[in-house]
Amino acid sequence: MSDSVVDKIQRHPKYLELQSKRNGIGVTLTILMMIVYYGFIALVAFNKPFLAQPIGAGVTSIGIPIGMGVIIFTIAITGYYVNRANGEFDRLTQEILKDAAK
């Protein structure tokens, strides 16, 4: 791409909107993931007896579903981001490219 097209895209209001939304959701999801992951690791480090409590009369401890919850949370926020990127972000990108090609 030529420098004039790149400059035109970078000054485009929809590009600035895309950049703002993408950065905002990226930071938000990163913070959420860090809270969940480091919260779980802190629980492992500082409260092992809590995680070792058995669920009911079985041998499964409470740490297993909490650990699975961390994994499921990771999959869920990844799916959310992919859905948003494939929908709203791709639509904005196509509009920007269409306008820049004029």
PDB file of C-alpha atoms in Angstrom:
ATOM      1  CA  MET A   1       0.000   0.000   0.000  1.00  0.00           C
ATOM      2  CA  SER A   2       1.179   3.485  -0.709  1.00  0.00           C
ATOM      3  CA  ASP A   3       1.826   5.939   2.076  1.00  0.00           C
ATOM      4  CA  SER A   4      -1.124   8.098   1.038  1.00  0.00           C
ATOM      5  CA  VAL A   5      -3.539   5.154   1.384  1.00  0.00           C
ATOM      6  CA  VAL A   6      -2.072   4.238   4.767  1.00  0.00           C
ATOM      7  CA  ASP A   7      -2.382   7.838   5.952  1.00  0.00           C
ATOM      8  CA  LYS A   8      -5.956   7.982   4.669  1.00  0.00           C
ATOM      9  CA  ILE A   9      -6.832   4.799   6.570  1.00  0.00           C
ATOM     10  CA  GLN A  10      -5.144   5.937   9.777  1.00  0.00           C
ATOM     11  CA  ARG A  11      -7.104   9.215   9.746  1.00  0.00           C
ATOM     12  CA  HIS A  12     -10.423   7.523   8.919  1.00  0.00           C
ATOM     13  CA  PRO A  13     -12.980   7.925  11.763  1.00  0.00           C
ATOM     14  CA  LYS A  14     -14.059   4.290  11.511  1.00  0.00           C
ATOM     15  CA  TYR A  15     -10.433   3.169  11.826  1.00  0.00           C
ATOM     16  CA  LEU A  16     -10.110   5.190  15.005  1.00  0.00           C
ATOM     17  CA  GLU A  17     -13.374   3.639  16.232  1.00  0.00           C
ATOM     18  CA  LEU A  18     -12.110   0.146  15.359  1.00  0.00           C
ATOM     19  CA  GLN A  19      -8.812   0.773  17.099  1.00  0.00           C
ATOM     20  CA  SER A  20     -10.544   2.095  20.207  1.00  0.00           C
ATOM     21  CA  LYS A  21     -13.038  -0.775  20.438  1.00  0.00           C
ATOM     22  CA  ARG A  22     -10.433  -3.461  19.732  1.00  0.00           C
ATOM     23  CA  ASN A  23      -7.990  -2.064  22.285  1.00  0.00           C
ATOM     24  CA  GLY A  24     -10.731  -1.623  24.885  1.00  0.00           C
ATOM     25  CA  ILE A  25     -11.995  -5.166  24.602  1.00  0.00           C
ATOM     26  CA  GLY A  26      -8.449  -6.525  24.503  1.00  0.00           C
ATOM     27  CA  VAL A  27      -7.496  -4.773  27.723  1.00  0.00           C
ATOM     28  CA  THR A  28     -10.763  -5.734  29.430  1.00  0.00           C
ATOM     29  CA  LEU A  29     -10.486  -9.414  28.523  1.00  0.00           C
ATOM     30  CA  THR A  30      -6.806  -9.478  29.488  1.00  0.00           C
ATOM     31  CA  ILE A  31      -7.578  -8.033  32.917  1.00  0.00           C
ATOM     32  CA  LEU A  32     -10.430 -10.504  33.440  1.00  0.00           C
ATOM     33  CA  MET A  33      -8.215 -13.422  32.420  1.00  0.00           C
ATOM     34  CA  MET A  34      -5.419 -12.284  34.718  1.00  0.00           C
ATOM     35  CA  ILE A  35      -7.823 -11.973  37.652  1.00  0.00           C
ATOM     36  CA  VAL A  36      -9.214 -15.465  37.080  1.00  0.00           C
ATOM     37  CA  TYR A  37      -5.864 -17.148  36.384  1.00  0.00           C
ATOM     38  CA  TYR A  38      -3.830 -15.435  39.084  1.00  0.00           C
ATOM     39  CA  GLY A  39      -6.728 -15.813  41.507  1.00  0.00           C
ATOM     40  CA  PHE A  40      -6.634 -19.558  40.934  1.00  0.00           C
ATOM     41  CA  ILE A  41      -2.846 -19.668  41.289  1.00  0.00           C
ATOM     42  CA  ALA A  42      -3.067 -17.616  44.502  1.00  0.00           C
ATOM     43  CA  LEU A  43      -5.643 -20.078  45.803  1.00  0.00           C
ATOM     44  CA  VAL A  44      -3.265 -22.953  45.033  1.00  0.00           C
ATOM     45  CA  ALA A  45      -0.384 -21.144  46.707  1.00  0.00           C
ATOM     46  CA  PHE A  46      -2.112 -19.826  49.808  1.00  0.00           C
ATOM     47  CA  ASN A  47      -5.176 -21.982  50.492  1.00  0.00           C
ATOM     48  CA  LYS A  48      -4.443 -25.588  49.574  1.00  0.00           C
ATOM     49  CA  PRO A  49      -6.744 -26.966  52.296  1.00  0.00           C
ATOM     50  CA  PHE A  50      -9.718 -25.234  50.688  1.00  0.00           C
ATOM     51  CA  LEU A  51      -8.941 -26.730  47.277  1.00  0.00           C
ATOM     52  CA  ALA A  52      -8.333 -30.152  48.824  1.00  0.00           C
ATOM     53  CA  GLN A  53     -11.834 -30.395  50.345  1.00  0.00           C
ATOM     54  CA  PRO A  54     -13.651 -33.353  48.852  1.00  0.00           C
ATOM     55  CA  ILE A  55     -16.944 -32.824  47.073  1.00  0.00           C
ATOM     56  CA  GLY A  56     -19.517 -35.025  48.757  1.00  0.00           C
ATOM     57  CA  ALA A  57     -18.357 -38.541  49.608  1.00  0.00           C
ATOM     58  CA  GLY A  58     -16.236 -38.907  46.467  1.00  0.00           C
ATOM     59  CA  VAL A  59     -12.545 -38.440  45.877  1.00  0.00           C
ATOM     60  CA  THR A  60     -12.884 -35.356  43.680  1.00  0.00           C
ATOM     61  CA  SER A  61     -11.759 -32.204  45.444  1.00  0.00           C
ATOM     62  CA  ILE A  62     -13.198 -28.744  45.001  1.00  0.00           C
ATOM     63  CA  GLY A  63     -10.028 -27.698  43.151  1.00  0.00           C
ATOM     64  CA  ILE A  64     -10.959 -29.806  40.109  1.00  0.00           C
ATOM     65  CA  PRO A  65     -14.168 -27.938  39.171  1.00  0.00           C
ATOM     66  CA  ILE A  66     -12.511 -24.597  39.945  1.00  0.00           C
ATOM     67  CA  GLY A  67      -9.602 -25.490  37.639  1.00  0.00           C
ATOM     68  CA  MET A  68     -12.055 -26.612  34.969  1.00  0.00           C
ATOM     69  CA  GLY A  69     -13.878 -23.326  35.451  1.00  0.00           C
ATOM     70  CA  VAL A  70     -10.670 -21.441  34.636  1.00  0.00           C
ATOM     71  CA  ILE A  71     -10.313 -23.440  31.411  1.00  0.00           C
ATOM     72  CA  ILE A  72     -13.988 -22.961  30.475  1.00  0.00           C
ATOM     73  CA  PHE A  73     -13.723 -19.229  31.231  1.00  0.00           C
ATOM     74  CA  THR A  74     -10.700 -19.001  28.918  1.00  0.00           C
ATOM     75  CA  ILE A  75     -12.581 -20.763  26.121  1.00  0.00           C
ATOM     76  CA  ALA A  76     -15.635 -18.548  26.678  1.00  0.00           C
ATOM     77  CA  ILE A  77     -13.771 -15.227  26.486  1.00  0.00           C
ATOM     78  CA  THR A  78     -11.835 -16.455  23.454  1.00  0.00           C
ATOM     79  CA  GLY A  79     -15.120 -17.337  21.759  1.00  0.00           C
ATOM     80  CA  TYR A  80     -16.536 -13.948  22.690  1.00  0.00           C
ATOM     81  CA  TYR A  81     -13.556 -12.154  21.181  1.00  0.00           C
ATOM     82  CA  VAL A  82     -13.620 -14.255  17.996  1.00  0.00           C
ATOM     83  CA  ASN A  83     -17.356 -13.624  17.604  1.00  0.00           C
ATOM     84  CA  ARG A  84     -16.872  -9.896  18.049  1.00  0.00           C
ATOM     85  CA  ALA A  85     -13.846  -9.819  15.727  1.00  0.00           C
ATOM     86  CA  ASN A  86     -15.607 -11.795  12.995  1.00  0.00           C
ATOM     87  CA  GLY A  87     -18.691  -9.599  13.237  1.00  0.00           C
ATOM     88  CA  GLU A  88     -18.239  -6.003  14.270  1.00  0.00           C
ATOM     89  CA  PHE A  89     -14.489  -5.649  13.701  1.00  0.00           C
ATOM     90  CA  ASP A  90     -14.551  -7.286  10.258  1.00  0.00           C
ATOM     91  CA  ARG A  91     -17.511  -5.120   9.220  1.00  0.00           C
ATOM     92  CA  LEU A  92     -15.663  -1.966  10.255  1.00  0.00           C
ATOM     93  CA  THR A  93     -12.525  -3.142   8.453  1.00  0.00           C
ATOM     94  CA  GLN A  94     -14.433  -3.740   5.229  1.00  0.00           C
ATOM     95  CA  GLU A  95     -16.060  -0.298   5.449  1.00  0.00           C
ATOM     96  CA  ILE A  96     -12.667   1.321   6.006  1.00  0.00           C
ATOM     97  CA  LEU A  97     -11.100  -0.484   3.040  1.00  0.00           C
ATOM     98  CA  LYS A  98     -14.051   0.374   0.820  1.00  0.00           C
ATOM     99  CA  ASP A  99     -13.799   4.049   1.735  1.00  0.00           C
ATOM    100  CA  ALA A 100      -9.984   4.078   1.353  1.00  0.00           C
ATOM    101  CA  ALA A 101     -10.205   2.560  -2.138  1.00  0.00           C
ATOM    102  CA  LYS A 102     -12.213   5.543  -3.416  1.00  0.00           C
TER     103      LYS A 102
END
